[in-house]
């Protein structure tokens, strides 16, 4: 799927795992810390998923992906 392709490209650019979680919850926390915690606008009914209530994910605004991959870092000075 496209999510997987995007993660693979990001890992190729960084030469390391993008979200190196040790458990599923750790991996979700890392994803949410980078991309932002889902909201009703970004993922309708996210809070209704059965296991979401078991974990208290910190609310993080979106936007940290640009810090990892600023537009200028994707282009080489040499062509």
XYZ file of N, CA, C and O in Angstrom:
316
model
N 0.834 -1.179 0.000
C 0.000 0.000 0.000
C 0.882 1.248 0.000
O 2.095 1.182 0.191
N 0.277 2.388 -0.213
C 1.042 3.635 -0.326
C 1.748 4.017 0.972
O 2.828 4.612 0.937
N 1.126 3.711 2.113
C 1.782 3.995 3.400
C 3.126 3.276 3.465
O 4.145 3.873 3.811
N 3.134 2.010 3.123
C 4.363 1.213 3.175
C 5.413 1.757 2.210
O 6.594 1.849 2.554
N 4.993 2.101 1.009
C 5.930 2.655 0.019
C 6.546 3.945 0.543
O 7.753 4.170 0.436
N 5.721 4.802 1.126
C 6.233 6.058 1.688
C 7.241 5.822 2.802
O 8.282 6.482 2.863
N 6.956 4.862 3.669
C 7.886 4.534 4.757
C 9.194 3.981 4.204
O 10.282 4.337 4.678
N 9.105 3.147 3.175
C 10.324 2.578 2.579
C 11.172 3.682 1.958
O 12.398 3.723 2.158
N 10.563 4.601 1.226
C 11.325 5.705 0.639
C 11.962 6.572 1.723
O 13.115 6.982 1.604
N 11.224 6.857 2.783
C 11.768 7.659 3.884
C 12.956 6.958 4.525
O 13.975 7.586 4.838
N 12.855 5.645 4.700
C 13.952 4.882 5.291
C 15.159 4.839 4.358
O 16.306 4.875 4.820
N 14.919 4.804 3.059
C 16.042 4.836 2.112
C 16.746 6.183 2.169
O 17.979 6.252 2.128
N 15.982 7.261 2.294
C 16.587 8.596 2.387
C 17.368 8.771 3.685
O 18.445 9.358 3.700
N 16.817 8.271 4.777
C 17.459 8.429 6.089
C 18.508 7.367 6.377
O 19.313 7.529 7.284
N 18.421 6.254 5.666
C 19.310 5.104 5.896
C 19.147 4.532 7.307
O 20.100 4.065 7.922
N 17.919 4.593 7.811
C 17.573 4.011 9.112
C 16.054 3.874 9.188
O 15.334 4.521 8.423
N 15.554 3.028 10.095
C 14.096 2.874 10.215
C 13.413 4.193 10.567
O 13.938 4.985 11.357
N 12.275 4.431 9.968
C 11.542 5.672 10.205
C 10.859 5.674 11.572
O 10.909 6.663 12.287
N 10.240 4.566 11.930
C 9.543 4.438 13.210
C 10.013 3.154 13.900
O 9.309 2.146 13.896
N 11.191 3.168 14.525
C 11.759 1.934 15.094
C 11.150 1.551 16.443
O 11.832 1.524 17.459
N 9.875 1.247 16.455
C 9.202 0.885 17.698
C 9.509 -0.531 18.132
O 9.781 -1.402 17.317
N 9.476 -0.738 19.435
C 9.727 -2.076 19.995
C 8.430 -2.858 20.161
O 8.440 -4.075 20.182
N 7.315 -2.157 20.298
C 5.998 -2.789 20.417
C 5.039 -2.033 19.494
O 5.375 -0.962 18.975
N 3.841 -2.566 19.329
C 2.853 -1.887 18.488
C 2.501 -0.511 19.052
O 2.396 0.467 18.312
N 2.337 -0.425 20.376
C 1.989 0.857 20.997
C 3.154 1.836 20.871
O 2.953 3.023 20.579
N 4.384 1.356 21.045
C 5.559 2.210 20.887
C 5.640 2.736 19.450
O 5.914 3.919 19.229
N 5.365 1.879 18.477
C 5.407 2.300 17.084
C 4.315 3.326 16.788
O 4.564 4.342 16.134
N 3.100 3.094 17.294
C 2.029 4.071 17.101
C 2.373 5.405 17.750
O 2.117 6.462 17.177
N 2.965 5.367 18.930
C 3.368 6.597 19.606
C 4.387 7.362 18.767
O 4.292 8.583 18.611
N 5.344 6.656 18.184
C 6.350 7.303 17.333
C 5.713 7.895 16.080
O 6.064 8.999 15.647
N 4.780 7.174 15.496
C 4.078 7.678 14.306
C 3.275 8.929 14.668
O 3.347 9.944 13.972
N 2.526 8.861 15.766
C 1.718 10.011 16.180
C 2.593 11.202 16.552
O 2.226 12.348 16.292
N 3.759 10.967 17.168
C 4.656 12.069 17.517
C 5.237 12.742 16.279
O 5.618 13.906 16.331
N 5.309 12.016 15.179
C 5.845 12.582 13.937
C 4.748 13.190 13.075
O 4.903 14.291 12.553
N 3.643 12.486 12.928
C 2.583 12.918 12.012
C 1.424 13.627 12.698
O 0.587 14.218 12.032
N 1.385 13.554 14.017
C 0.271 14.128 14.768
C -0.707 13.051 15.186
O -0.876 12.046 14.489
N -1.323 13.243 16.323
C -2.316 12.303 16.821
C -3.591 12.453 15.991
O -4.006 13.573 15.702
N -4.200 11.346 15.583
C -5.435 11.452 14.795
C -6.525 12.227 15.545
O -6.649 12.138 16.763
N -7.281 12.971 14.783
C -8.436 13.706 15.308
C -9.661 13.243 14.522
O -9.545 12.499 13.542
N -10.831 13.700 14.922
C -12.043 13.365 14.180
C -11.981 13.892 12.749
O -12.563 13.318 11.849
N -11.252 15.007 12.529
C -11.122 15.552 11.173
C -10.184 14.718 10.314
O -10.448 14.503 9.133
N -9.080 14.254 10.896
C -8.091 13.505 10.110
C -8.410 12.020 10.021
O -8.005 11.358 9.066
N -9.097 11.471 11.022
C -9.461 10.045 11.023
C -10.790 9.893 11.749
O -10.827 9.601 12.953
N -11.903 10.081 11.032
C -13.216 9.963 11.682
C -13.371 8.605 12.370
O -12.943 7.577 11.849
N -13.917 8.639 13.551
C -14.182 7.448 14.371
C -12.928 6.775 14.915
O -12.997 5.655 15.419
N -11.781 7.437 14.861
C -10.555 6.870 15.437
C -10.769 6.520 16.907
O -10.381 5.448 17.360
N -11.396 7.421 17.649
C -11.607 7.198 19.083
C -12.590 6.076 19.383
O -12.692 5.628 20.517
N -13.290 5.608 18.366
C -14.231 4.498 18.558
C -13.566 3.138 18.333
O -14.195 2.107 18.568
N -12.316 3.122 17.867
C -11.624 1.847 17.683
C -11.446 1.171 19.040
O -11.190 1.845 20.048
N -11.574 -0.158 19.099
C -11.629 -0.855 20.389
C -10.410 -0.649 21.292
O -10.574 -0.507 22.497
N -9.224 -0.614 20.770
C -8.038 -0.531 21.635
C -7.554 0.890 21.905
O -6.648 1.085 22.703
N -8.151 1.873 21.256
C -7.718 3.260 21.472
C -7.993 3.686 22.909
O -7.183 4.386 23.524
N -9.082 3.244 23.464
C -9.439 3.642 24.828
C -8.493 3.055 25.874
O -8.359 3.575 26.967
N -7.803 1.958 25.520
C -6.861 1.333 26.462
C -5.585 2.148 26.635
O -4.889 2.009 27.627
N -5.277 2.980 25.654
C -4.014 3.735 25.674
C -4.310 5.222 25.691
O -5.212 5.700 25.016
N -3.520 5.944 26.442
C -3.695 7.383 26.541
C -2.640 8.057 25.665
O -1.564 8.408 26.135
N -2.946 8.204 24.367
C -2.006 8.844 23.462
C -2.021 10.350 23.680
O -3.076 10.966 23.750
N -0.844 10.927 23.791
C -0.719 12.370 23.962
C -1.145 13.065 22.680
O -0.789 12.633 21.587
N -1.899 14.137 22.809
C -2.331 14.890 21.646
C -1.145 15.689 21.089
O -0.563 16.517 21.784
N -0.788 15.392 19.851
C 0.348 16.055 19.190
C -0.158 16.658 17.893
O -0.811 15.967 17.104
N 0.139 17.938 17.636
C -0.289 18.533 16.369
C 0.543 17.979 15.208
O 1.687 17.547 15.409
N -0.007 17.980 13.999
C 0.745 17.476 12.848
C 1.858 18.435 12.449
O 1.871 19.587 12.862
N 2.810 17.914 11.672
C 3.801 18.820 11.100
C 5.252 18.450 11.278
O 6.113 19.086 10.702
N 5.586 17.448 12.080
C 6.995 17.143 12.316
C 7.658 16.403 11.158
O 8.869 16.290 11.115
N 6.882 15.926 10.202
C 7.466 15.222 9.065
C 8.335 16.162 8.247
O 9.390 15.776 7.752
N 7.932 17.410 8.124
C 8.736 18.415 7.393
C 10.079 18.653 8.077
O 11.052 18.992 7.412
N 10.133 18.486 9.390
C 11.415 18.634 10.087
C 12.369 17.512 9.702
O 13.573 17.728 9.589
N 11.844 16.306 9.495
C 12.679 15.182 9.092
C 13.106 15.288 7.641
O 14.206 14.883 7.267
N 12.213 15.816 6.803
C 12.464 15.896 5.365
C 12.115 17.287 4.842
O 11.131 17.459 4.136
N 12.937 18.294 5.170
C 12.659 19.620 4.622
C 12.796 19.580 3.097
O 13.604 18.810 2.572
N 12.014 20.378 2.371
C 12.044 20.321 0.912
C 13.452 20.465 0.321
O 13.784 19.794 -0.641
N 14.295 21.284 0.921
C 15.633 21.479 0.363
C 16.526 20.259 0.542
O 17.489 20.081 -0.197
N 16.214 19.383 1.503
C 17.046 18.199 1.718
C 16.806 17.130 0.655
O 17.599 16.201 0.524
N 15.749 17.261 -0.107
C 15.408 16.261 -1.097
C 16.057 16.527 -2.459
O 15.970 15.720 -3.355
N 16.688 17.688 -2.589
C 17.295 18.043 -3.871
C 18.797 18.203 -3.708
O 19.272 18.788 -2.755
N 19.507 17.705 -4.667
C 20.956 17.801 -4.652
C 21.384 19.077 -5.351
O 20.746 19.526 -6.305
N 22.479 19.639 -4.892
C 23.048 20.815 -5.560
C 23.587 20.447 -6.935
O 23.617 21.237 -7.842
N 24.053 19.196 -7.065
C 24.613 18.726 -8.327
C 23.535 18.067 -9.158
O 22.738 17.299 -8.663
N 23.493 18.370 -10.417
C 22.509 17.731 -11.307
C 23.206 16.880 -12.327
O 24.265 17.096 -12.747
